[in-house]
Amino acid sequence: MSVGLLALLDDVAGLVKVAAASLDDVAGQAAKAGVKAAGAVIDDAAVTPRYVDGFTADRELPIVGKIAWGSIKNKLLILLPAALLLSLFLPWLITPLLMLGGAYLCYEGAEKVFHMLAPHEAEHHEAGLEPVALGAETVEDQKIAGAIQTDFILSAEIMTIALAAIEVDNFWTRAAILAVVGIGITAAVYGVVALIVKGDDLGLWLARHARTGLGRGFGRGLVTGMPVFMQILSVVGTAAMTWVGGSIVAHGLYEFGIDGPEHIIEAAAHWAEQAFPAIAGVAGWFATAAVDFVIGLLLGALLIPVVGYVVAPAWKAVKHLLPKRA
């Protein structure tokens, strides 16, 4: 009996060691995959705050919370199983789907630039795409839906980059790593977004209740600076969508043997690194992002009339064919 009990305890200890090693592997691989996807994470954090612009302070955190919940569902319920199944059965389809998502980001970014440069024409164009919202709740729902749609594309890129960075063959371990990456990145991104959108409220509280003059001055600076910061962040978010989309499309074209855009990007990065050797890494990154932005902006500009005159009418025709909800 004692020998059998000792053998059982030894087996249990062995299983615990294996489980601990597996957990360490999941944590390590998740951290590595998260680092690989850091660029897309930054873009996601830059894009999201503009979706709460124009709403009252009491609606900001609920809107961020709804977008975050939609992002979790995007990653865990749709993208995680889709990525795993595609990697098993249709690996050749991943790149075309990523390019389609990248083209959508290019369109979104170019449309925002179009709105900045020609607001009246842009409003006329947008009126033909979507019905005008009638109430505050409808406006909020539309904003949240738009944010979740954009998040889906960025999340797809994050999950795909993470999947490519995982060096584990076991299916369930890869699934666990992707789940950890998805939850961790979502918490980090929308935690930062919540801090950003509530910065002015924090500043107002400090300006009124801080015990020192320095604290009250810092609060007043936050209140004064947050609107400007939000405008800058909106511009950064638009640029981020555009250069991420351009980068996805350029890399996808390279995989299909069309290497012209990729060579231009590499040449620009090498030139910047040689021109500014003291900050070669930073200069190369800025040059790469700039060329990606130009590629994305040109592609998005080409897609604006395509969406306006082809995609939108086709979608309206499809919606008319669908059964009406009671």
Coordinates of C-alpha atoms in Angstrom, one line a residue, residues 2-139:
S2 CA 2.8 2.5 1.0
V3 CA 4.8 1.6 -2.2
G4 CA 1.7 2.1 -4.3
L5 CA 0.9 5.4 -2.6
L6 CA 4.5 6.6 -3.1
A7 CA 4.3 5.6 -6.8
L8 CA 1.0 7.5 -7.2
L9 CA 2.4 10.6 -5.5
D10 CA 5.5 10.4 -7.7
D11 CA 3.2 10.3 -10.8
V12 CA 1.2 13.2 -9.5
A13 CA 4.5 15.2 -8.9
G14 CA 5.6 14.4 -12.5
L15 CA 2.3 15.6 -13.9
V16 CA 2.5 18.8 -11.9
K17 CA 6.0 19.4 -13.3
V18 CA 4.8 18.8 -16.8
A19 CA 1.8 21.2 -16.2
A20 CA 4.1 23.8 -14.7
A21 CA 6.4 23.5 -17.7
S22 CA 3.5 23.9 -20.1
L23 CA 2.3 27.0 -18.2
D24 CA 5.8 28.5 -18.4
D25 CA 5.9 27.7 -22.1
V26 CA 2.5 29.4 -22.6
A27 CA 3.5 32.5 -20.7
G28 CA 6.9 32.8 -22.4
Q29 CA 5.4 32.2 -25.9
A30 CA 2.6 34.7 -25.2
A31 CA 5.1 37.3 -24.1
K32 CA 7.1 36.8 -27.2
A33 CA 4.1 36.9 -29.4
G34 CA 2.8 40.0 -27.7
V35 CA 6.1 41.8 -28.3
K36 CA 6.0 40.8 -32.0
A37 CA 2.5 42.4 -32.3
A38 CA 3.5 45.5 -30.4
G39 CA 3.3 47.7 -33.5
A40 CA -0.3 46.7 -34.2
V41 CA -1.1 47.2 -30.5
I42 CA 0.1 50.8 -30.5
D43 CA -2.0 51.4 -33.6
D44 CA -5.1 50.0 -31.9
A45 CA -4.6 52.2 -28.9
A46 CA -4.2 55.2 -31.1
V47 CA -7.3 54.6 -33.2
T48 CA -9.9 53.8 -30.5
P49 CA -10.1 57.1 -28.4
R50 CA -11.6 59.0 -31.4
Y51 CA -14.7 56.9 -31.1
V52 CA -15.7 58.6 -27.8
D53 CA -15.1 62.1 -29.1
G54 CA -18.3 64.2 -28.8
F55 CA -20.0 62.2 -26.1
T56 CA -20.6 63.3 -22.5
A57 CA -18.2 62.3 -19.8
D58 CA -20.6 59.8 -18.2
R59 CA -20.8 57.8 -21.5
E60 CA -17.0 57.6 -22.2
L61 CA -16.1 54.6 -20.0
P62 CA -19.3 52.7 -20.9
I63 CA -18.5 53.1 -24.6
V64 CA -14.9 52.0 -24.1
G65 CA -16.1 49.0 -22.1
K66 CA -18.5 48.0 -24.9
I67 CA -15.8 48.3 -27.5
A68 CA -13.4 46.3 -25.3
W69 CA -16.0 43.6 -24.8
G70 CA -16.5 43.5 -28.6
S71 CA -12.8 43.3 -29.1
I72 CA -12.6 40.3 -26.7
K73 CA -15.4 38.5 -28.6
N74 CA -13.6 39.4 -31.9
K75 CA -10.4 37.8 -30.7
L76 CA -11.6 34.7 -28.7
L77 CA -14.9 33.7 -30.4
I78 CA -14.0 34.5 -34.1
L79 CA -10.4 35.2 -34.8
L80 CA -8.7 32.6 -32.5
P81 CA -10.6 29.5 -33.8
A82 CA -10.4 30.9 -37.4
A83 CA -6.7 31.4 -37.2
L84 CA -6.1 28.0 -35.8
L85 CA -8.3 26.3 -38.3
L86 CA -6.9 28.2 -41.2
S87 CA -3.3 27.4 -40.1
L88 CA -4.3 23.7 -40.1
F89 CA -6.4 23.4 -43.2
L90 CA -6.1 26.5 -45.4
P91 CA -2.8 28.2 -44.6
W92 CA -2.7 29.7 -48.1
L93 CA -5.9 31.7 -47.4
I94 CA -4.4 33.7 -44.5
T95 CA -2.5 36.2 -46.6
P96 CA -5.4 37.1 -49.0
L97 CA -7.7 37.6 -46.0
L98 CA -5.1 39.8 -44.3
M99 CA -4.7 41.8 -47.5
L100 CA -8.5 42.3 -47.7
G101 CA -8.4 43.6 -44.1
G102 CA -5.5 45.8 -44.9
A103 CA -7.4 47.3 -47.9
Y104 CA -10.3 48.1 -45.6
L105 CA -7.9 50.0 -43.2
C106 CA -6.5 51.9 -46.2
Y107 CA -10.0 52.9 -47.2
E108 CA -10.9 54.0 -43.7
G109 CA -7.7 56.0 -43.3
A110 CA -8.1 57.7 -46.7
E111 CA -11.7 58.5 -46.1
K112 CA -10.7 60.3 -42.8
V113 CA -8.0 62.2 -44.7
F114 CA -10.6 63.1 -47.4
H115 CA -12.9 64.4 -44.6
M116 CA -10.1 66.6 -43.2
L117 CA -9.2 68.1 -46.6
A118 CA -12.7 68.4 -48.0
P119 CA -15.3 68.1 -45.2
H120 CA -18.4 69.2 -47.3
E121 CA -17.7 66.7 -50.1
A122 CA -16.9 64.0 -47.6
E123 CA -20.2 64.5 -45.8
H124 CA -22.0 64.3 -49.1
H125 CA -20.2 61.1 -49.8
E126 CA -20.9 59.6 -46.4
A127 CA -24.6 60.5 -46.7
G128 CA -24.8 58.1 -49.6
L129 CA -23.3 55.3 -47.7
E130 CA -25.2 55.2 -44.4
P131 CA -28.6 56.6 -43.2
V132 CA -28.4 59.6 -40.9
A133 CA -28.7 58.7 -37.2
L134 CA -31.8 60.2 -35.5
G135 CA -31.0 59.8 -31.8
A136 CA -28.1 59.9 -29.3
E137 CA -28.4 56.2 -28.6
T138 CA -28.3 55.4 -32.4
V139 CA -25.2 57.6 -32.7

